[in-house]
mmCIF file of C-alpha atoms in Angstrom:
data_model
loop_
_atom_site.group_PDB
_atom_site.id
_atom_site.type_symbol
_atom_site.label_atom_id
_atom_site.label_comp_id
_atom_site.label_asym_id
_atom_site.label_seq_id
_atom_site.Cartn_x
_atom_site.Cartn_y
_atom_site.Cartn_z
ATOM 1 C CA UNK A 1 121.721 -28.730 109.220
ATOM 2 C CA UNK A 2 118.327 -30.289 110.589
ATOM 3 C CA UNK A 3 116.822 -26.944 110.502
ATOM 4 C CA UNK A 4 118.224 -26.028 106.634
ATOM 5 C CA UNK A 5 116.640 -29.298 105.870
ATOM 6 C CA UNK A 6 113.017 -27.929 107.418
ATOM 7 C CA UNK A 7 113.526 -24.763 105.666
ATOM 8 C CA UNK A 8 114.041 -26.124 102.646
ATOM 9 C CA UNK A 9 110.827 -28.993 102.898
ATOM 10 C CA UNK A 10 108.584 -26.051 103.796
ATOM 11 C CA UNK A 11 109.548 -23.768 100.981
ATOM 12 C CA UNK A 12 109.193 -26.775 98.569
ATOM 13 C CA UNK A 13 105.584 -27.452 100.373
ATOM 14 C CA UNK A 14 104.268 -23.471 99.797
ATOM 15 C CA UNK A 15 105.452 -24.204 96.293
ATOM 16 C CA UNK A 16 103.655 -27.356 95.839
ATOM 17 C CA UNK A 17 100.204 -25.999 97.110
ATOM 18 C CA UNK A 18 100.999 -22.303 95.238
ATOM 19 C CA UNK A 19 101.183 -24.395 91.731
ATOM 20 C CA UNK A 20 97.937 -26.469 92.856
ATOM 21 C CA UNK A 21 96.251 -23.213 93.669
ATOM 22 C CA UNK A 22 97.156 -21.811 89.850
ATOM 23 C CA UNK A 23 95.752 -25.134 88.202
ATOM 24 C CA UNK A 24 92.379 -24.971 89.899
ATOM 25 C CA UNK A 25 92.174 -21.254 88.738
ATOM 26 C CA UNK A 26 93.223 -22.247 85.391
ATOM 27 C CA UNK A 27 90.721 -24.890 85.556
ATOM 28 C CA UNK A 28 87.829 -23.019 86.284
ATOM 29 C CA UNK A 29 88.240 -20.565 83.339
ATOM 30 C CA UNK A 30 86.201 -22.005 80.499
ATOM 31 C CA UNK A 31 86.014 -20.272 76.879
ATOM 32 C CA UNK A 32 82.790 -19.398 77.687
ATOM 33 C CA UNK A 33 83.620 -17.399 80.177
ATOM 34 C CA UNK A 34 85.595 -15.347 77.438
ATOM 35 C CA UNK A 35 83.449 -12.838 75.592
ATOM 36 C CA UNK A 36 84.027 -11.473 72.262
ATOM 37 C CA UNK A 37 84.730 -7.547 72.977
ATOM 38 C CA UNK A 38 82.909 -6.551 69.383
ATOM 39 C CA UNK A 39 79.754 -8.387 70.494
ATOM 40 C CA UNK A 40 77.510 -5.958 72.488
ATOM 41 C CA UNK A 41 75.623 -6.735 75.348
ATOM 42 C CA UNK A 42 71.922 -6.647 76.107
ATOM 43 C CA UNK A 43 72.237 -3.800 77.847
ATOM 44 C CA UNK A 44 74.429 -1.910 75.265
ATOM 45 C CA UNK A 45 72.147 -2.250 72.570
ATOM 46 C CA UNK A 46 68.837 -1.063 74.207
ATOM 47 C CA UNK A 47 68.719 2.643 71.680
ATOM 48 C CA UNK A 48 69.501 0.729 68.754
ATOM 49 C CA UNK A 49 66.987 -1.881 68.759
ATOM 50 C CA UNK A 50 63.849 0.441 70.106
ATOM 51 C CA UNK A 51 64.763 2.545 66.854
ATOM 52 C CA UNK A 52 64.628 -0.563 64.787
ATOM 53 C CA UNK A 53 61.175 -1.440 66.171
ATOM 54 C CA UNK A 54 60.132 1.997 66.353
ATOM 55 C CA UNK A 55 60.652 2.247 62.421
ATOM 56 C CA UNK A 56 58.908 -1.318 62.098
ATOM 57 C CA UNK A 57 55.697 -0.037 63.686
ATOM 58 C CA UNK A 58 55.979 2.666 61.088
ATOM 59 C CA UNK A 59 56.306 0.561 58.053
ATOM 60 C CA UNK A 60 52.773 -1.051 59.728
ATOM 61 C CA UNK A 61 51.366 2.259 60.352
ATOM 62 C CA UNK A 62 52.302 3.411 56.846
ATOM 63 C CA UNK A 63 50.719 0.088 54.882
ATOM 64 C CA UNK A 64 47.663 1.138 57.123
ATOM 65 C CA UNK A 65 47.303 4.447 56.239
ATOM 66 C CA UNK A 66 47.518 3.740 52.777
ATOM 67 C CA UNK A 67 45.296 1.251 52.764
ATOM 68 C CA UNK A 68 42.500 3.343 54.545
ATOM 69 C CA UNK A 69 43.405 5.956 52.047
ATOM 70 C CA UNK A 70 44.496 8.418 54.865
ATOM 71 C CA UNK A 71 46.282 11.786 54.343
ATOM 72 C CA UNK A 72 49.280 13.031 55.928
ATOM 73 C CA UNK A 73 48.803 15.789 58.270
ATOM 74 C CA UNK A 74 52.284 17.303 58.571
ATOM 75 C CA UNK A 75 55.848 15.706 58.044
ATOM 76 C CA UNK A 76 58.053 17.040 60.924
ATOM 77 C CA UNK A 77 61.931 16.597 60.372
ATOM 78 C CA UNK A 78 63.707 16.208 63.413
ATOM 79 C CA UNK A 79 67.514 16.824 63.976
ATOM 80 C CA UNK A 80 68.114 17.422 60.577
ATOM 81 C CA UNK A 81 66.199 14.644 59.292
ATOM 82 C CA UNK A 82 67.729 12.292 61.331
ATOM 83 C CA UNK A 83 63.728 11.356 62.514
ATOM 84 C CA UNK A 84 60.593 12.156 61.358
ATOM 85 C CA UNK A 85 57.681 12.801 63.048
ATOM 86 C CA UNK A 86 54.087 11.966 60.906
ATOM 87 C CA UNK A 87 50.695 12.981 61.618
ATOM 88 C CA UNK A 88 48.121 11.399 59.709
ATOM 89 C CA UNK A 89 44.591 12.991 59.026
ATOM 90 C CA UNK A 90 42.294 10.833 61.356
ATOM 91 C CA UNK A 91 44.821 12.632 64.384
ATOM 92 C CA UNK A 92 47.133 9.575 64.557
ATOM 93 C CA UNK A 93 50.847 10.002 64.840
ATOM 94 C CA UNK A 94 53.980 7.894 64.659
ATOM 95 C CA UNK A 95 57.482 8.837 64.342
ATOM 96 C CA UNK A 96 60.397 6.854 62.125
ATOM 97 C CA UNK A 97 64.439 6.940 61.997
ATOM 98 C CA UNK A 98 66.312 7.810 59.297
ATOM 99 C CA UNK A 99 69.627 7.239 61.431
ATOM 100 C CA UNK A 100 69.553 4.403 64.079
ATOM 101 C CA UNK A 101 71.440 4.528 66.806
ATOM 102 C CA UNK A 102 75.343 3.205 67.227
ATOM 103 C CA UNK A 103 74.907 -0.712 68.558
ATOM 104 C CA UNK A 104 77.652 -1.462 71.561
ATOM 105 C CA UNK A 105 79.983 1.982 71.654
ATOM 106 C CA UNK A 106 79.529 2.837 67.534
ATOM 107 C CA UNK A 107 82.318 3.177 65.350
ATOM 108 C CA UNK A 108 82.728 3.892 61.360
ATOM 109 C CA UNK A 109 81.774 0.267 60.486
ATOM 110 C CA UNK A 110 78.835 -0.618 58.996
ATOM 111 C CA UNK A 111 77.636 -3.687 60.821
ATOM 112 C CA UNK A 112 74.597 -6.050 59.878
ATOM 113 C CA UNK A 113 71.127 -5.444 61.366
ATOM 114 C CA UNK A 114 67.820 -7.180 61.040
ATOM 115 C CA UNK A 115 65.767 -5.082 57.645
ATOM 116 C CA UNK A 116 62.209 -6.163 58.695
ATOM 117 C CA UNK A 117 60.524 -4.774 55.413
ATOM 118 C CA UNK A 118 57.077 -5.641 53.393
ATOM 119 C CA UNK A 119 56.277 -6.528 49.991
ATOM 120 C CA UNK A 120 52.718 -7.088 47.473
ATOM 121 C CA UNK A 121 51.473 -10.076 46.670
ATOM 122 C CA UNK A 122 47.949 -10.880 45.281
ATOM 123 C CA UNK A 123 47.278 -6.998 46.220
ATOM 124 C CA UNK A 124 48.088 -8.051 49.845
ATOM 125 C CA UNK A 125 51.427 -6.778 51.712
ATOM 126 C CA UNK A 126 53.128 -9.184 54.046
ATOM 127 C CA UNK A 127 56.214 -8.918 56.234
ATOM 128 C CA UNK A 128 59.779 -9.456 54.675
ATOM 129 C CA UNK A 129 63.299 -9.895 56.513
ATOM 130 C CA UNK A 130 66.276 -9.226 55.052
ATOM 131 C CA UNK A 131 64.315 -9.274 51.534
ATOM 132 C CA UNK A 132 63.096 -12.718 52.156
ATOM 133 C CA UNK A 133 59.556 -13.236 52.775
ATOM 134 C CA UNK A 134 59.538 -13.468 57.181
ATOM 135 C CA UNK A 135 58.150 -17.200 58.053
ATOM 136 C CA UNK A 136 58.478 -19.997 60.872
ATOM 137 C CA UNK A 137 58.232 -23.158 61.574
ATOM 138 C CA UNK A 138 55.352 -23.555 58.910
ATOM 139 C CA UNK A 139 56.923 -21.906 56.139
ATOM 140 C CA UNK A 140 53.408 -19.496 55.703
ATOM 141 C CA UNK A 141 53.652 -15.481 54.979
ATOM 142 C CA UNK A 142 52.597 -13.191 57.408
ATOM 143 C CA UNK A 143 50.316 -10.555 56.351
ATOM 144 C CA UNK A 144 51.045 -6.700 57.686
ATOM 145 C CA UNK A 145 47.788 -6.049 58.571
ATOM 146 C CA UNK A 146 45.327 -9.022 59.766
ATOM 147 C CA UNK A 147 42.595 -8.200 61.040
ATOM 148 C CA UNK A 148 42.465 -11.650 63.451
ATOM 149 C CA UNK A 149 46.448 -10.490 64.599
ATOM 150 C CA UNK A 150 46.989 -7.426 65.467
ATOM 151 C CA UNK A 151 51.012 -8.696 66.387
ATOM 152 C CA UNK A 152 53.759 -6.844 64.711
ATOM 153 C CA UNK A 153 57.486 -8.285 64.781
ATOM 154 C CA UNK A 154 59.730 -7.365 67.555
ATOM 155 C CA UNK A 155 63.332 -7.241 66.795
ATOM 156 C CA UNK A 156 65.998 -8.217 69.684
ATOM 157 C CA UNK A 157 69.290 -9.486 70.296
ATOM 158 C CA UNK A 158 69.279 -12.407 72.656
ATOM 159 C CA UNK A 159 71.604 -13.122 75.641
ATOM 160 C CA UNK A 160 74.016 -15.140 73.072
ATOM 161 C CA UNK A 161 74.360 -11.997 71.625
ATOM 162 C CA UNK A 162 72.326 -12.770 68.104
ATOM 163 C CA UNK A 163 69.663 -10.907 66.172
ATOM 164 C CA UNK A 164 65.987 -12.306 66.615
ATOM 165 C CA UNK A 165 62.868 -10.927 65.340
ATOM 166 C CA UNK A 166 59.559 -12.727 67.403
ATOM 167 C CA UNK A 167 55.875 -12.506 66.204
ATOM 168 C CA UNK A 168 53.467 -13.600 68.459
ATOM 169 C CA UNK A 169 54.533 -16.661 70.076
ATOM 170 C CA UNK A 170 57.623 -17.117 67.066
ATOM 171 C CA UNK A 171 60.950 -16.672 66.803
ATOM 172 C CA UNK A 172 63.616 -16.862 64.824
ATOM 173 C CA UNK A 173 67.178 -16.456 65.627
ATOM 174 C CA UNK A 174 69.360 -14.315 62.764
ATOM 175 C CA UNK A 175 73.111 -13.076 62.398
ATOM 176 C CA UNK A 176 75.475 -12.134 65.310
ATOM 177 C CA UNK A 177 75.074 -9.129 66.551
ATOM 178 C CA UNK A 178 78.444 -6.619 66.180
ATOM 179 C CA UNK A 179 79.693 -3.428 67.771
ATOM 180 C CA UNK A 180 79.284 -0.513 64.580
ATOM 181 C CA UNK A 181 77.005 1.400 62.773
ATOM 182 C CA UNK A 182 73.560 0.332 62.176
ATOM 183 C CA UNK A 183 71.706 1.008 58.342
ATOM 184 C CA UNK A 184 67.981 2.347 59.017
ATOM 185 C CA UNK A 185 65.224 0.673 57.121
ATOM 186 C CA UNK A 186 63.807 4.219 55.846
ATOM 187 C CA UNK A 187 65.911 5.862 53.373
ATOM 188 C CA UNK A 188 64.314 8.922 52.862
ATOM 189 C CA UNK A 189 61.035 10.623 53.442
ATOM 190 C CA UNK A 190 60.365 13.770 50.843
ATOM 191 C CA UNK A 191 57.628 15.691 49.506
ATOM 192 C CA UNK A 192 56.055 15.270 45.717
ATOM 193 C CA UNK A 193 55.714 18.987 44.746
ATOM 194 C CA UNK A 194 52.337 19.891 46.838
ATOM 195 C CA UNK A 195 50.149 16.506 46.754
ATOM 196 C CA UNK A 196 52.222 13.834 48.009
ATOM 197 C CA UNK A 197 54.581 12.542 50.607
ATOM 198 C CA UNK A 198 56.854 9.596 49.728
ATOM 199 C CA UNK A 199 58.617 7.081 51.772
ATOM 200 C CA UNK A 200 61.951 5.212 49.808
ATOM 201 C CA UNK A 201 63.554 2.491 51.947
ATOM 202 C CA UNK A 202 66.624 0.811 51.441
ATOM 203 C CA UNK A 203 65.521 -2.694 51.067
ATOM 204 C CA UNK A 204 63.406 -4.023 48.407
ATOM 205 C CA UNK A 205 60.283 -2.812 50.203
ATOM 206 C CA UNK A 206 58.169 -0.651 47.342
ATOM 207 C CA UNK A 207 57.858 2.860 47.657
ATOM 208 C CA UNK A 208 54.754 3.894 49.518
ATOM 209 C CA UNK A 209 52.940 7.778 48.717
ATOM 210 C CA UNK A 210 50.576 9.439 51.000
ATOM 211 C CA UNK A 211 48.626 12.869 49.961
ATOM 212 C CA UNK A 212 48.685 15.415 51.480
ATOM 213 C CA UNK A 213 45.816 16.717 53.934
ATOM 214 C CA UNK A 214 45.117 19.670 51.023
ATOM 215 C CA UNK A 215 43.664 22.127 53.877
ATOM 216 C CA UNK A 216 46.957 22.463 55.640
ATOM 217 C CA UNK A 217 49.772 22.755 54.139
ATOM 218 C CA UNK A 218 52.780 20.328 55.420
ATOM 219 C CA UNK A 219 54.584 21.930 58.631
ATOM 220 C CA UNK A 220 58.436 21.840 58.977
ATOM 221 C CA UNK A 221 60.377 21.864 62.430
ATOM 222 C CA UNK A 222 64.045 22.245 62.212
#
């Protein structure tokens, strides 16, 4: 009987310390801990957000070029137009994406991503996001091209997993960052009969037109 009654305090003992042992563990595991599976990581989204810079060096390059009344070279569409590879008349190049990459895996949805664009005012062109003119802490404009900054915006998504876009030493934080399909900031690049090549975006950034370099007619690569 002595020994049943052993038995018994023993099993009751290993059940005791098994139930402590499941608290603590319980314990420990903190909603933050818990991360959304539609919110890509870092890592996940590295494609995605060099093509949205990529094409936001090409907006600068473009305002540039048109400002120094440059010519394009040759228009190069790559994969089907999915890129586009621009040479400019002083030698330059740059390239821009039609299609951005898939953020986090892809999928059909259409998810939200930063639209760093430009628009005019008083003749000048300064940076937009999201159609809203891009400022900080100071609420001031920030011209395309300044000659005392040569700083372009850089678009990211932090380790929260949301959108920023930094200038310089600023930042601003934007929108969460979701798993889908990403919307480039060039629409379409196409050719006006033999004189001109024009850029169409898809936010509220004006169209821009560059002529052609007349000597040499426009090269295709398919």
């Amino acid at each position: 009987m002595m020994n049943l009654l052993n038995t018994k305090s023993k099993l009751s003992y290993l059940l005791f310390l098994g139930m402590m042992c499941c608290s603590c563990f319980l314990g420990s595991c903190k909603d933050d801990d818990v991360i959304d599976p539609d919110t890509p990581s870092v890592s996940e989204s590295g494609t995605a957000v060099e093509n949205i810079n990529t094409n936001v060096k090409a907006l600068r390059r473009l305002i540039e070029a048109k400002q120094q009344e440059l010519t394009v070279k040759t228009y190069n569409p790559v994969n089907n137009g999915a890129s586009y590879a621009i040479e400019l008349s002083d030698g330059t190049g740059f390239s821009m994406y039609a299609q951005i990459a898939a953020l986090g895996g892809g999928g059909e949805t259409i998810v939200y991503s930063p639209k760093l664009g430009a628009r005019i005012e008083h003749d000048e062109y300064y940076w937009t996001i999201d159609d809203a003119w891009l400022t900080f802490e100071n609420d001031e404009k920030v011209k395309v091209v300044d000659e005392n900054n040569r700083d372009t915006p850089i678009v990211g998504i932090n380790a929260d997993g949301y959108w920023t876009v930094k200038y310089g030493t600023k930042s601003r934080t934007l929108d969460k960052a979701e798993s889908g399909r990403l919307t480039s900031q060039f629409e379409q690049v196409s050719a006006v009969g033999d004189e001109l090549v024009r850029f169409i975006f898809t936010d509220q950034t004006p169209i821009i037109e560059l002529h052609l370099l007349r000597e040499i007619s426009p090269i295709f690569l398919h």
